[in-house]
Each structure stands twice: as C-alpha cells, then as structure tokens.
Short mmCIF file of C-alpha atoms in Angstrom, two decimals:
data_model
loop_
_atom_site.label_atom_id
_atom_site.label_comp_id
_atom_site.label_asym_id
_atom_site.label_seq_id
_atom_site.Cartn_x
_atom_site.Cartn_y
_atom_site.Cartn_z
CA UNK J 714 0.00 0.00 0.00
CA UNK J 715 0.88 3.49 -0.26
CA UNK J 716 3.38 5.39 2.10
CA UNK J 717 2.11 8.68 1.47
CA UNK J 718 -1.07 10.49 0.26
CA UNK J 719 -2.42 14.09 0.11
CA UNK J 720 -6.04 12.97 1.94
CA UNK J 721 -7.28 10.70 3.43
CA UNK J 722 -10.44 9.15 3.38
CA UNK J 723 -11.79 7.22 5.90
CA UNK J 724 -14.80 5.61 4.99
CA UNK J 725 -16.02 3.95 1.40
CA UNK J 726 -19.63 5.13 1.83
CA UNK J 727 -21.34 7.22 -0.52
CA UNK J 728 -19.90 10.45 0.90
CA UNK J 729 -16.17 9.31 1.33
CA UNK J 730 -16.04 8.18 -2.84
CA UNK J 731 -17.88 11.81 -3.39
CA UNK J 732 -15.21 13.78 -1.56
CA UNK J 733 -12.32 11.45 -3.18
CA UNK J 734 -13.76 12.09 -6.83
CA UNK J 735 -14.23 16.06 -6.14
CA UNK J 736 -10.81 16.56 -4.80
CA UNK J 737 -9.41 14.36 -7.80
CA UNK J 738 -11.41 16.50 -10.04
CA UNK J 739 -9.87 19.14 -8.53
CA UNK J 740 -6.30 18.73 -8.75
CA UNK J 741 -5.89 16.99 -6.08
CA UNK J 742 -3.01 14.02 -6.87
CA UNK J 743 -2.48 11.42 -4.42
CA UNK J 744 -6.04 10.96 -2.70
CA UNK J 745 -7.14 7.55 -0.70
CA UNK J 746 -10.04 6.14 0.52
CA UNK J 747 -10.00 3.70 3.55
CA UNK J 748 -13.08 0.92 3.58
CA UNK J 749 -13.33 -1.58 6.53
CA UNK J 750 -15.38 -4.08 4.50
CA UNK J 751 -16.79 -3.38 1.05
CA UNK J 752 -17.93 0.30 -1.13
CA UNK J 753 -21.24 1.25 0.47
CA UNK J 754 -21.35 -1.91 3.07
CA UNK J 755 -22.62 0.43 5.64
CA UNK J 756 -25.45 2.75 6.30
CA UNK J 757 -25.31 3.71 2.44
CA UNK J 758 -26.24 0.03 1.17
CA UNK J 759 -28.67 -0.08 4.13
CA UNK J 760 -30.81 3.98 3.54
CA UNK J 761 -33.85 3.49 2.20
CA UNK J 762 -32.91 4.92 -1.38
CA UNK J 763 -35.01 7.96 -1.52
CA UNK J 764 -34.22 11.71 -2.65
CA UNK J 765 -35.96 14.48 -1.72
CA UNK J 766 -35.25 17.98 -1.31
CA UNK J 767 -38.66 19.05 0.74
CA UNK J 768 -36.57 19.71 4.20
CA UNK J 769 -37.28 22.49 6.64
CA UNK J 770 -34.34 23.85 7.31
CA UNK J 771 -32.45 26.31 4.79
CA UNK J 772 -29.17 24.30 4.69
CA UNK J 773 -30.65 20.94 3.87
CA UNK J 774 -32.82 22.14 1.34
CA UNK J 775 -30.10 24.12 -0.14
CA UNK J 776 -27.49 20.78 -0.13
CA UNK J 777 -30.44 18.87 -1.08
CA UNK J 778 -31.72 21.17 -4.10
CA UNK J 779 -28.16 21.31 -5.43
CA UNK J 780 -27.79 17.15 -5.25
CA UNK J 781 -31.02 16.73 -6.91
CA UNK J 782 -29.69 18.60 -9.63
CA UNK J 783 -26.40 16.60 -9.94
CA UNK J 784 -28.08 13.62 -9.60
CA UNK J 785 -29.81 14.61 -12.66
CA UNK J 786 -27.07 14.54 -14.48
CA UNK J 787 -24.73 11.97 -12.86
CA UNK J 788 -24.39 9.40 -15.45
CA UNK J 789 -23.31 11.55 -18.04
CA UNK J 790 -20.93 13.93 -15.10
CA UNK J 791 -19.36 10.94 -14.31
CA UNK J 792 -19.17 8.98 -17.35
CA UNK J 793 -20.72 5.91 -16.30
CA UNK J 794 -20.80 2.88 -17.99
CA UNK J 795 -24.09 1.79 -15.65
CA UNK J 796 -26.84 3.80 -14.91
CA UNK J 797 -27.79 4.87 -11.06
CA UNK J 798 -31.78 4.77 -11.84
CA UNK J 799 -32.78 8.27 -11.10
CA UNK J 800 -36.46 8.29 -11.49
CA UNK J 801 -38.16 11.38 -10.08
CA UNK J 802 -41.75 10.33 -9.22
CA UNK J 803 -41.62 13.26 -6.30
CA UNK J 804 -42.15 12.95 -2.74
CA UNK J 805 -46.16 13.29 -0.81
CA UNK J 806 -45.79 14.52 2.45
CA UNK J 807 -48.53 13.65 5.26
CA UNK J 808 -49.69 15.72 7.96
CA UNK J 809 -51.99 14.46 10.17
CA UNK J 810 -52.45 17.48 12.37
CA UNK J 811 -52.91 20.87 12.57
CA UNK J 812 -49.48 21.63 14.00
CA UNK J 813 -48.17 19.22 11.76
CA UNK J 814 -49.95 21.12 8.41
CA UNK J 815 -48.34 24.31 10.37
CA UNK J 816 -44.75 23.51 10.00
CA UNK J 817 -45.82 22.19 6.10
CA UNK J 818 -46.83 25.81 5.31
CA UNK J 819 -43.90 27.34 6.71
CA UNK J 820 -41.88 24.75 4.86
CA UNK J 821 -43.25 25.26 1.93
CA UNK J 822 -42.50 29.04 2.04
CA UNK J 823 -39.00 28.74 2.33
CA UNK J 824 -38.49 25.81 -0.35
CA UNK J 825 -40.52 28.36 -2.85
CA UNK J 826 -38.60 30.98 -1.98
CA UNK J 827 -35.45 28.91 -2.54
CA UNK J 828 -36.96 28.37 -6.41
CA UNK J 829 -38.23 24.58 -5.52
CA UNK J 830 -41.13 23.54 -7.48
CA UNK J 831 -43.71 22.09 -4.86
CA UNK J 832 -47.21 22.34 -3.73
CA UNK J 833 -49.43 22.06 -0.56
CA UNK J 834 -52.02 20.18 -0.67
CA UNK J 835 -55.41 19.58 1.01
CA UNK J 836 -56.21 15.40 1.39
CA UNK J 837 -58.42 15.29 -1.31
CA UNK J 838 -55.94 16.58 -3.70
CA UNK J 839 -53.39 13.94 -1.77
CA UNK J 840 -55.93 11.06 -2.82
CA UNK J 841 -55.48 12.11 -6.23
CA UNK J 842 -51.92 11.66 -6.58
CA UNK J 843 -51.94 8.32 -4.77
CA UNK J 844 -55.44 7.06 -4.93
CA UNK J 845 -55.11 4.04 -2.60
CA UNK J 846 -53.92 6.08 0.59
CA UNK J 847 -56.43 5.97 2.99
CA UNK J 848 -56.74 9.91 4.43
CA UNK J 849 -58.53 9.21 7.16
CA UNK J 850 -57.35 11.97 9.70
CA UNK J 851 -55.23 13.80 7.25
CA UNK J 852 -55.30 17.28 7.22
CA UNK J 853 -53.00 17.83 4.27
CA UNK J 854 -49.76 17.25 2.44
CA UNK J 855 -46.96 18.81 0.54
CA UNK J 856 -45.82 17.26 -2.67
CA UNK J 857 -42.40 17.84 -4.64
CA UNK J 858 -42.67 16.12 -8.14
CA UNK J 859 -38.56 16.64 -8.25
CA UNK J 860 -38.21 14.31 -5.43
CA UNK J 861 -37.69 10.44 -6.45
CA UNK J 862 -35.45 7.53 -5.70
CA UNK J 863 -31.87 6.07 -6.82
CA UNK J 864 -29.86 3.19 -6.43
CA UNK J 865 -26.68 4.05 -3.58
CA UNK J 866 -25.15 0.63 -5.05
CA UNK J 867 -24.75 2.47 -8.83
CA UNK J 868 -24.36 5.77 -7.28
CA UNK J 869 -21.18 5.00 -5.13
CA UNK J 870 -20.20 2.56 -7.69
CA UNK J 871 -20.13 5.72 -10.34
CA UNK J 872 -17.93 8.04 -7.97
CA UNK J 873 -15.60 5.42 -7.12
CA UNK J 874 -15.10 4.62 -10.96
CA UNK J 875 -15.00 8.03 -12.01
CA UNK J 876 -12.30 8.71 -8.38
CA UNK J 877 -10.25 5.57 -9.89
CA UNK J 878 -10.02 6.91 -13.25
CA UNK J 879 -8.75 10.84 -12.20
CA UNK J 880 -6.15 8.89 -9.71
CA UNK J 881 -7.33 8.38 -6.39
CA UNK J 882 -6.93 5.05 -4.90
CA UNK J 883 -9.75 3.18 -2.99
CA UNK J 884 -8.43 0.15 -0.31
CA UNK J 885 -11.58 -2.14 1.00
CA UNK J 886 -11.18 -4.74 3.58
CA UNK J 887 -8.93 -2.34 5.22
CA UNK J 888 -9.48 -0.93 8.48
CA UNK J 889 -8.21 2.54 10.19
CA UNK J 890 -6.57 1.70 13.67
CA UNK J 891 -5.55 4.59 14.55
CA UNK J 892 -4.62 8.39 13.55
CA UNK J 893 -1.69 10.25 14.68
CA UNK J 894 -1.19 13.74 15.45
CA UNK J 895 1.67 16.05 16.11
CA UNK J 896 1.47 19.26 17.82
CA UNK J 897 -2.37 19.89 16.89
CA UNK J 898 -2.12 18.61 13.16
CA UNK J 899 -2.99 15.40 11.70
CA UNK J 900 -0.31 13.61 10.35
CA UNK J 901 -1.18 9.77 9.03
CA UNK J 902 -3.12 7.53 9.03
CA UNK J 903 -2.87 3.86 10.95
CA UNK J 904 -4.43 1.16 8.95
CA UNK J 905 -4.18 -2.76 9.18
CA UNK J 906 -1.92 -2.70 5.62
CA UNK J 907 0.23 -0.40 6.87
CA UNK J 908 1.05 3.57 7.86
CA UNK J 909 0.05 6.56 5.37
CA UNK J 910 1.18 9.84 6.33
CA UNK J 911 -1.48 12.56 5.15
CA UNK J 912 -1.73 16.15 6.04
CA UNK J 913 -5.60 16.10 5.24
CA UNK J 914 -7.49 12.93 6.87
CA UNK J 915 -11.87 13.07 6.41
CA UNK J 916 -14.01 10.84 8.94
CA UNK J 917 -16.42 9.85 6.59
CA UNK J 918 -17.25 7.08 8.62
CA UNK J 919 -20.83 6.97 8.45
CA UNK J 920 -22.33 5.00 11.85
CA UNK J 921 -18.94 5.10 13.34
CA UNK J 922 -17.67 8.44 13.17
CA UNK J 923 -17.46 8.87 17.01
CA UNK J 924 -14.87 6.41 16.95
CA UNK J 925 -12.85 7.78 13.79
CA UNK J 926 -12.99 11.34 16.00
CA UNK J 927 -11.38 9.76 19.02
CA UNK J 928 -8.64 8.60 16.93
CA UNK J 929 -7.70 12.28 17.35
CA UNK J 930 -8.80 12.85 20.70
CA UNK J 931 -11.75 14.72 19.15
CA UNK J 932 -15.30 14.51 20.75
CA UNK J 933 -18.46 14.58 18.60
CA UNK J 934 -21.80 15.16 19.46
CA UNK J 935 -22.77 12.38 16.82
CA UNK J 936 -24.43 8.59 17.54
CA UNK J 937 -25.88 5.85 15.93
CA UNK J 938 -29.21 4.67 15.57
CA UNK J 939 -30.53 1.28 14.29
CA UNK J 940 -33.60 1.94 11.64
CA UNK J 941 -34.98 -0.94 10.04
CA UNK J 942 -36.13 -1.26 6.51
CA UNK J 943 -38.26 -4.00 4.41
CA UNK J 944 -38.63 -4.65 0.91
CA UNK J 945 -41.43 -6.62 -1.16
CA UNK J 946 -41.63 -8.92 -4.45
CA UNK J 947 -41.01 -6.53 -7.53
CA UNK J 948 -45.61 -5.57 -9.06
CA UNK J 949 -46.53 -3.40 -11.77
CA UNK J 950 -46.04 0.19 -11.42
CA UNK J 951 -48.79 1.28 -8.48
CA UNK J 952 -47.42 4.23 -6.81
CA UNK J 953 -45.45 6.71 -7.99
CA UNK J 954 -44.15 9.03 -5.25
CA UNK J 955 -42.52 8.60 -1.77
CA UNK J 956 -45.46 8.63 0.16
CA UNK J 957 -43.84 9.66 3.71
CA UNK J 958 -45.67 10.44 7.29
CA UNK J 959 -43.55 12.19 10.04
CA UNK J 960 -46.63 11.40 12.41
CA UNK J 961 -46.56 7.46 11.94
CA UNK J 962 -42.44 8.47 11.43
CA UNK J 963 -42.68 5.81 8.14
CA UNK J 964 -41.73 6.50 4.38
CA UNK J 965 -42.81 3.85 1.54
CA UNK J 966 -42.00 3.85 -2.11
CA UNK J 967 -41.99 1.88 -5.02
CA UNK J 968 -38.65 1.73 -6.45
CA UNK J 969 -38.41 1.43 -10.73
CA UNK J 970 -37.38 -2.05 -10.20
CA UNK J 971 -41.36 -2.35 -8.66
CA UNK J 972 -40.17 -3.61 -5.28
CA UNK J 973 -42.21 -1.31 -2.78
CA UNK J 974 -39.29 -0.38 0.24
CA UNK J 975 -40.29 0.98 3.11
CA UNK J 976 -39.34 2.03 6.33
CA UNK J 977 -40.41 2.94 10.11
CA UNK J 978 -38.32 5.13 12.76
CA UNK J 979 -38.86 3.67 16.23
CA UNK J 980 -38.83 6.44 18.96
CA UNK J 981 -37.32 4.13 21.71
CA UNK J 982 -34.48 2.77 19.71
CA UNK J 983 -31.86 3.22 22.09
CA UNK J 984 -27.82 4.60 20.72
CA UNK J 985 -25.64 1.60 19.54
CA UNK J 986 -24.46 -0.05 16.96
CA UNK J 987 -26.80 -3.27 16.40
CA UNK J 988 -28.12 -3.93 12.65
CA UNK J 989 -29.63 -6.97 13.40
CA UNK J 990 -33.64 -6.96 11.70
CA UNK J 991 -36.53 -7.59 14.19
CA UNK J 992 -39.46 -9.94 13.76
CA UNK J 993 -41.29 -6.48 15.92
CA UNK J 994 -40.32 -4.19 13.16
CA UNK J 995 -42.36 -6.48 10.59
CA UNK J 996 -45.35 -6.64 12.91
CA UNK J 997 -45.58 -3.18 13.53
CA UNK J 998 -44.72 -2.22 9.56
CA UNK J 999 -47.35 -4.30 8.49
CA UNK J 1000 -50.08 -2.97 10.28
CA UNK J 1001 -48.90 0.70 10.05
CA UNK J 1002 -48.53 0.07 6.05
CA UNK J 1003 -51.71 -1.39 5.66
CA UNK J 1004 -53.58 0.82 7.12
CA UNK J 1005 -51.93 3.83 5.09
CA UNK J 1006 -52.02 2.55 2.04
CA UNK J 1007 -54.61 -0.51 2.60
CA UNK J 1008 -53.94 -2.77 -1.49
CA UNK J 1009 -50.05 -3.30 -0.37
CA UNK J 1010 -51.50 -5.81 2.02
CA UNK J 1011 -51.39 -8.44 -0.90
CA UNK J 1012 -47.27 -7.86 -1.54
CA UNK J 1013 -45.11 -10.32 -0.11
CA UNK J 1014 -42.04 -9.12 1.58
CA UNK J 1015 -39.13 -11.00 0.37
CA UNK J 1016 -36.00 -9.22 2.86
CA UNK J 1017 -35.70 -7.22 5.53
CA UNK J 1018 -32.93 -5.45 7.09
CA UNK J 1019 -31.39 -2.57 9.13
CA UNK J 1020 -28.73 -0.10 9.34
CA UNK J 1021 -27.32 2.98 11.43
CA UNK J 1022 -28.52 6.35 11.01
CA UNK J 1023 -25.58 8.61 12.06
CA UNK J 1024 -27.54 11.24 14.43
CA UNK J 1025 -26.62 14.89 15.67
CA UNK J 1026 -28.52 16.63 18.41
CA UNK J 1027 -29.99 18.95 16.00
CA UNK J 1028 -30.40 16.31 12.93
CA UNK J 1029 -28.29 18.13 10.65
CA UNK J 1030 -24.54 16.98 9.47
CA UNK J 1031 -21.66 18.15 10.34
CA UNK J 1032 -19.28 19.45 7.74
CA UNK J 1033 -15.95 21.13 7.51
CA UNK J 1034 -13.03 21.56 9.33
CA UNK J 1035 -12.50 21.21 13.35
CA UNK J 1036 -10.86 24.25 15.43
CA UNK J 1037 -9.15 21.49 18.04
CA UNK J 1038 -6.94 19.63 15.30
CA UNK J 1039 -5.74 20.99 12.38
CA UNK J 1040 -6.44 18.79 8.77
CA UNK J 1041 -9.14 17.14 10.26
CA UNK J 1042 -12.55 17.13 8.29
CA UNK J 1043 -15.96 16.17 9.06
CA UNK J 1044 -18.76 14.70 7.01
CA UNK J 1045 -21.11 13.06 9.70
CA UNK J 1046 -23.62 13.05 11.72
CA UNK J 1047 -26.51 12.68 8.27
CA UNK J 1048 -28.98 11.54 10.20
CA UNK J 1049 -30.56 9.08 8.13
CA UNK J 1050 -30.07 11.30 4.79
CA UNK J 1051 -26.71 11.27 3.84
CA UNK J 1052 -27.24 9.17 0.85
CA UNK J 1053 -29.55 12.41 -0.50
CA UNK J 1054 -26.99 14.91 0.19
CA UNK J 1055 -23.41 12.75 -1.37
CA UNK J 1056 -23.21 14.63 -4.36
CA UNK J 1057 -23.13 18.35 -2.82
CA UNK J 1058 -21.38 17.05 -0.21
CA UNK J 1059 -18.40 15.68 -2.18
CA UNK J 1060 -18.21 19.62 -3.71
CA UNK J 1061 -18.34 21.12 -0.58
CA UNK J 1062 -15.76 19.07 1.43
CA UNK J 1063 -13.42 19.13 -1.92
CA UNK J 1064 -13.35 23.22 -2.09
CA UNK J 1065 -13.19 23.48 1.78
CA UNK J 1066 -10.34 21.51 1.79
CA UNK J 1067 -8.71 22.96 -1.07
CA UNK J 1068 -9.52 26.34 0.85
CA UNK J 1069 -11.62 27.45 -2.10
CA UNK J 1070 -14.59 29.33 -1.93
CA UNK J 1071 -17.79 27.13 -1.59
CA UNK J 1072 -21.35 28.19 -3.15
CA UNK J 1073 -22.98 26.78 -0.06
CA UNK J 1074 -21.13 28.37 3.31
CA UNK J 1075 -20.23 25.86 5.67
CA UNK J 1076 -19.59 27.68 8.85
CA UNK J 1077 -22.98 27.18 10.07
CA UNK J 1078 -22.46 23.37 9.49
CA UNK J 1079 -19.08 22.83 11.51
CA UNK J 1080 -18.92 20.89 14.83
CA UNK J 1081 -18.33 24.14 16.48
CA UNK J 1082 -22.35 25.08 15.98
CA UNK J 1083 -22.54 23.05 18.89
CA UNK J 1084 -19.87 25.20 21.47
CA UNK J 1085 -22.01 28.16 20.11
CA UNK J 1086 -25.50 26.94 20.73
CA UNK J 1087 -26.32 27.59 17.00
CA UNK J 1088 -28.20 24.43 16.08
CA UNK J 1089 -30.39 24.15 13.13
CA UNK J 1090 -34.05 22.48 14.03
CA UNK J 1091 -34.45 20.11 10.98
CA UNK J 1092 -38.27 19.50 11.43
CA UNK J 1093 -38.62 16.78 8.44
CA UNK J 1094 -36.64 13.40 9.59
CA UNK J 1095 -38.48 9.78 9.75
CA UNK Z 1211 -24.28 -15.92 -29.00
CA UNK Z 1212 -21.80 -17.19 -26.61
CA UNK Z 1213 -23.20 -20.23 -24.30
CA UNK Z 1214 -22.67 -18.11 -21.21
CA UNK Z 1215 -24.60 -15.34 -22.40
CA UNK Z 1216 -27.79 -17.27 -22.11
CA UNK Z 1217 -27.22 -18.87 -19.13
CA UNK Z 1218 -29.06 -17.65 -16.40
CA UNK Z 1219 -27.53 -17.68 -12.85
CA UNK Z 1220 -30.21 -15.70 -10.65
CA UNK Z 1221 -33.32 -16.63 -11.97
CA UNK Z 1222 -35.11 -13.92 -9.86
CA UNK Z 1223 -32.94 -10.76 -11.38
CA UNK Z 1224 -31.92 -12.51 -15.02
CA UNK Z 1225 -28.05 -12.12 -14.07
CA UNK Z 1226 -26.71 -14.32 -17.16
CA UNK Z 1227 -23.05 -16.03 -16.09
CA UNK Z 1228 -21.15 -13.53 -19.30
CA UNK Z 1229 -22.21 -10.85 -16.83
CA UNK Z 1230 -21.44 -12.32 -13.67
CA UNK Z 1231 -17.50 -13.24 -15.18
CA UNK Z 1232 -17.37 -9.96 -16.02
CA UNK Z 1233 -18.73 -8.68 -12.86
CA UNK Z 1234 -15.79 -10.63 -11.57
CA UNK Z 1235 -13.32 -9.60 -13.80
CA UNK Z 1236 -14.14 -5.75 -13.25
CA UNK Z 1237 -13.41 -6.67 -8.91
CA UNK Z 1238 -16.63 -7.17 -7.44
CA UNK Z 1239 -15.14 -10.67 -5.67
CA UNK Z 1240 -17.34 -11.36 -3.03
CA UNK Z 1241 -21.18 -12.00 -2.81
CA UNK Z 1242 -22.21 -9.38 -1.28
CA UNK Z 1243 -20.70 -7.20 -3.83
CA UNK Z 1244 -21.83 -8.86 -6.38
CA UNK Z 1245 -25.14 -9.07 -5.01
CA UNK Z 1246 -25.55 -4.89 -4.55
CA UNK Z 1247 -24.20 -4.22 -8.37
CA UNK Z 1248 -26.02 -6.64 -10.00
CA UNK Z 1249 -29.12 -7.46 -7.77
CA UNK Z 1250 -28.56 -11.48 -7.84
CA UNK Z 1251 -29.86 -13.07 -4.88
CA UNK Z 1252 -32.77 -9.84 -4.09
CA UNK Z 1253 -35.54 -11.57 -5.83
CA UNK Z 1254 -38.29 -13.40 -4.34
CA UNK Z 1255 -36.13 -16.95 -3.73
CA UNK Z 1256 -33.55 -14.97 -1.82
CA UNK Z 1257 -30.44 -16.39 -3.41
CA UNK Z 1258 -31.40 -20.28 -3.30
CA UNK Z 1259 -30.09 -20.80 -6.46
CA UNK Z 1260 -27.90 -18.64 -7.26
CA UNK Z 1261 -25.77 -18.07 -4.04
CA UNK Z 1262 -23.54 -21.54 -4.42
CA UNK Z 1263 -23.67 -20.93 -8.51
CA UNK Z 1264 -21.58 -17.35 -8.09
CA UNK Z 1265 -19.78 -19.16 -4.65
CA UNK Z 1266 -18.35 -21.78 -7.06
CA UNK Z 1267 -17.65 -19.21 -10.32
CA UNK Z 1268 -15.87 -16.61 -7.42
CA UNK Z 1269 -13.50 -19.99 -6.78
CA UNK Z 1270 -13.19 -20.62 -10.34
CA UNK Z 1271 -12.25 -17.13 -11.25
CA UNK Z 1272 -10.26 -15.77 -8.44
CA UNK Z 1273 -8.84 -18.93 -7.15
CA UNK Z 1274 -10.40 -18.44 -3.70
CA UNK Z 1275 -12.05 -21.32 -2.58
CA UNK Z 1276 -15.29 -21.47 -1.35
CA UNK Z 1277 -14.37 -21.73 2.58
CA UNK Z 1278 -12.20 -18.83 2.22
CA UNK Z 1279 -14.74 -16.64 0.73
CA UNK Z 1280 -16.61 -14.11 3.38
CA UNK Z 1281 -20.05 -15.70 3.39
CA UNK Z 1282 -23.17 -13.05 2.49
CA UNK Z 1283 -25.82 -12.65 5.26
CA UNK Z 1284 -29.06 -14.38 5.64
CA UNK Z 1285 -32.07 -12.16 5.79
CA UNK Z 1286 -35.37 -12.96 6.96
CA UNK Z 1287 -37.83 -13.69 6.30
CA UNK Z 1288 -36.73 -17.00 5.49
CA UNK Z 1289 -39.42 -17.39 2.16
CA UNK Z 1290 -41.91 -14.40 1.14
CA UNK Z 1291 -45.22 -13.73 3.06
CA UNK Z 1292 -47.73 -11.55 2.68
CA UNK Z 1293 -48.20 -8.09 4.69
CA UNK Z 1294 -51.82 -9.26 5.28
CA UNK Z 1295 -50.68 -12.62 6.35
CA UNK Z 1296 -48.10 -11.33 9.27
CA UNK Z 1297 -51.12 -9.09 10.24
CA UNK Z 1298 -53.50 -13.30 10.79
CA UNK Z 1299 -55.60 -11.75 8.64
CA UNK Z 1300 -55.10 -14.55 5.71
CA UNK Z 1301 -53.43 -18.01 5.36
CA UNK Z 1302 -49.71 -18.25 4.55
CA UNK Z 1303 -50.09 -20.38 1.14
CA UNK Z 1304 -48.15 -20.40 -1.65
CA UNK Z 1305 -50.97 -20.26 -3.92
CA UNK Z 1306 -52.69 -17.77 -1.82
#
C-alpha cells in the first residue's frame, strides 16, 4: 500500500467516494479512501434509497436542491458505464395534524422561496396523486414532483469509478486503527496494511464516526441509531411518489425495479451499533402500512434489514473543518439522509479543503455550531 | 451468442453467467458485492439458487475457494409472506 497520500479518506460510503472524486477532479493528486469491508457496506447500502429535497431547514434544502440537480445529471458527469436509476416520481408529504400542516406551510414558504417547485395540498388533492392512501385523519400534504429515488449501489459505484479513473486510490477490507497527530495537526493515518502519512485525513465514517474522531482525541456530538427497513416482491407500477408520514415516522415507495421499500423510525431505539432486523419491526410495519395505504396488504415481503442512522442533536450533518486539530474534516452526523446529500457534499468538502470558496457556506455546518448553541431544528426526519 | 450469455444464474434478477464473469473480472469478488451491483440473490427466492452458482464461479475465477470466501448474510424472512398474512388476517399459502 501506499506510504504517502495528500487525503485521506476514511470511509467507502457514498460520501467518502464523493469527496475522493471532487478533490481528484480538482487537482488533487495522491487521494485515498479507507473501507473496513466493502464500497457502500454500511449505512449507504442499508438507507432506504429515496431523494428528496422538501426539508425544513435552509441548509438541507439548499445541499439537497443542489444534489437533486447533480443527480440529474450523474451518469453523463461521471461517465458511467451503468446507470444509477434516477427516477423522479416526487415525494407526498402527510400531515396528520394541525401543528403538523403548520410547520408544512412554513416549509413550503422557504423551499418556494429557494426556487423549488412544490405544492401544498389539502387530502383530497393527496388522494389524487396516490389514490389508494387511505386519508382518514389527514389534514393535508406537501408534494415535490422533483423528489424520487436512486440506487446508492450504482451511485457510489459511479464516484468510485470516475475517483479511480482521475487517480485516487480506494483500499476495501482495510481498516483505520488509529490516527496520529503532532502538535495539533494530523499527520497519518494507521491502517491494518500499513502507515500513510497525510496532512488532510476526512471521517467519513458513516455510523462510526465517534470512533474515527477519538482517533484524534476529538469529541463529537454524533451517535448511531438502528432503523430498520423492508422490501417486497417486484408488481406493476402502483405508486409513484414517496409517500412519507412524520406522524406514523414511516416512508414507503416503489422503487423502478417495482419492489415497494419501506421504512419505520422507532422512537425508543436506544444509541448503539446493532443492525440486526426484528421480527417487531415487521409486525408493527405491516399494520402501520396497511392501514396507510390498505392494497399493499397483498405484496409479499421478500428481505428485511437494518442499518445505522448517524444522528446529531440537532439532525443536521456536520461538515468542515474542526478548530481542536488541524487537517481534520468532518462529514457526519446525516442523520438518516446522507445518501440524498453525497453529491453536494463531495463539492463542498473538496473546495473546503482545497480552501476554495464554496457556493454553499459551511460555517454554520461545523462541529463548532454546537460550542455556540447555534443548532439548526431540521423539522422533516423519519 | 456465446453459451454463457444465455445462461441464467439468478433466476429472480436474469443475471446471465457472461455478466457475472465480467462482474468478476471488473473486482466485485465477493457476494455481497456482487449481489448490490447486480441485484442477484434480491428476488423473491432470496439467493437459493444462485448463491452456491456465483460461490463456485468466485473460486473458479479468483482462485479463492469457497471456505475462504466471506459468506453473504441471511435475511429474513426465510421465504416471502404476505403483509396481510403477518397481520392473521389470511393463510400463509403459496398459492394464496
């Protein structure tokens, strides 16, 4: 392996191949990317698979407008020889009360005023973009007809391809043991195939980025969350958005492949690091899912699994450099949507570390937010 | 046509064995990473048939045998069932 590199990368999730193929694209020379296991064997192969830009908070809908774009245009950006199945069948957004409708409005306001195309609905108008959901007790909805799904495989598969082919170099089954540091500055990078000195190392580390940031004596605010997922037998196109509910905290969409996948958040899911799927998460899915949308009773599932949403105290990521050691990036703490927000991601960390200018400031996104009291209140996670 | 272009070695997903070699030949060498790219072993048998079929063309390819190979997980459930059936309200049958 390698003696030296430029950055480091630790992590081969979505986000870690992102940043390696926009510093690469940059000018960047000699950048590596560190993978325990396999590309995207964590919480990217795990997410639910769904893009939206409909947040509530101006920095997520501003890194998620901008990814919706790229992904857009991601096969031909990067070349590939595959496709990553963008298929924008938009996102429908349930509130079931008043509050709830509340926070959609204001929502709403600030996603028009950012230029995004989306609507609020009352349930009637819901019914008629998904006529099988049952809106008993709905009070309304929002719906974005940009919003849609994507494969993470493909998509992490693309920026890894396209890293590989401008230079960088991308090690799996290879685990970080340790960083080292000399007087406040990252120097290198410990890893079970040997020592690479680096004067730029990323925790990209998805569900274990706590750990990667005591490698350097750094505390995070960040912790991991099991969410479970389930997917069915592949039907005939029946739905075409995300139909999502922040009140029964469950998302469910029908992917282009025709699988339906969906999801549930479970409120007393304690911090750790189990992925193990429950036989309690099927019960409850099933008779949440039925009663939304009551003809996906007949699908069979065929899997079900789980994976670790990467939380912050205010649900928002954490991006950028760290005051406390210097050459040290973030890009953690997603909170179950960093999948959505790789491809502005990978631009921002690139021209942050390059100490260019970056279209999206990220100040108000660095760990330090936290030592100020300036957290963001992302209203809009399941 | 070449004979391993119409051989099919997931059934479920229609991943012929000229695109699993190549699969192979391009560095996805395990399962699991095979199974992500190229969907084999998602469909409705959960890999039954084609988990031991890639195991053995991994071996053949790379040299690694089978034993040495890290194994894929096992998801449940263990063979499809229907939503309404984990909710009692119908039989589990395969015709159902």
């Amino acid at each position: 392996m390698q003696k030296t590199a430029d950055a480091v990368i630790v992590g081969g999730g979505v986000n870690g191949v992102s940043i390696a193929y926009n510093l690469a694209k940059r000018g960047m020379r000699n950048v590596c990317v560190i993978e325990r296991d396999y590309l995207a064997s964590g919480s990217t192969g795990r997410c639910g698979a769904g893009v939206r830009a409909q947040w509530g908070t101006e920095m997520n809908l501003r890194m998620s407008m901008a990814s919706v774009r790229m992904f857009e245009n991601m096969n031909e950006e990067l070349a590939y020889d595959d496709d990553i199945e963008f298929n924008q069948g938009g996102y429908l957004l349930l509130a079931y009360s008043d509050e709830g409708f509340e926070q959609f409005k204001k929502n709403v306001a600030l996603q028009r005023a950012h230029g995004l195309e989306v609507d609020l609905l009352t349930a009637a108008e819901a019914k008629e973009i998904v006529p099988h959901l049952n809106i008993e007790g709905l009070v309304g909805a929002t719906y974005c007809p940009t919003d849609g799904h994507c494969n993470p495989f493909k998509v992490t598969d693309a920026y890894a391809k396209a890293a590989r082919r401008l230079g960088a170099k991308i090690y799996t089954n290879t685990t970080v043991t340790g960083i080292r540091k000399e007087n406040g500055c990252v120097c290198g990078v410990e890893t079970t195939r040997g020592y690479i000195s680096a004067p730029v190392v990323v925790n990209a580390a998805g569900g274990y980025s706590q750990d990667v940031a005591a490698m350097v004596g750094l505390e995070i605010p960040t912790y991991s969350e099991r969410h479970q997922i389930l997917v069915t037998e592949p039907v005939e196109p029946l739905q075409k958005p995300m139909v999502m509910s922040f009140h029964h905290n469950i998302y469910c969409q029908q992917s282009p492949h025709g699988s339906f996948i969906m999801g549930l958040g479970d409120p007393t899911e304690k911090p750790g690091y189990n992925i193990e799927a429950s036989w309690q998460f099927l019960q409850e899915m099933a008779e949440k899912i039925t009663w939304l949308l009551p003809p996906l009773r007949h699908l069979r599932v065929v899997r079900q699994w789980a994976g670790l949403y990467n939380m912050t105290p205010d649900r928002t990521p954490i991006l950028g450099p760290v005051d406390e050691v210097e050459g040290f990036y973030l890009a953690v703490g997603f909170s179950g949507h960093g999948f959505m927000l790789a491809p502005a991601v990978g631009v921002l960390l690139a021209q942050s570390i390059l100490g260019q200018e970056t279209p999206i400031p990220l100040e108000p996104m660095n760990l330090s937010r936290f030592a100020r009291g300036e957290l963001f209140h992302e209203p809009s996670v399941v | 046509m070449r004979n391993d272009e119409n051989t099919i070695i997931c059934r479920c997903e229609d991943l012929t064995l000229a695109r699993l070699r190549q699969l192979i030949a391009e560095g996805y060498t395990t399962l699991d990473e095979i199974k992500r790219i190229s969907r084999a072993g998602m469909g409705p048998c959960q890999g039954r048939t084609c988990r031991a079929l890639i195991e053995r063309e991994i071996a053949n390819l790379t040299g690694t045998p089978i034993k040495d190979q890290p194994p894929a997980k096992y998801r449940q459930p263990c063979q499809p069932v229907k939503l309404a059936a984990i909710l009692g309200g119908e039989p589990h049958a395969k015709d159902s």
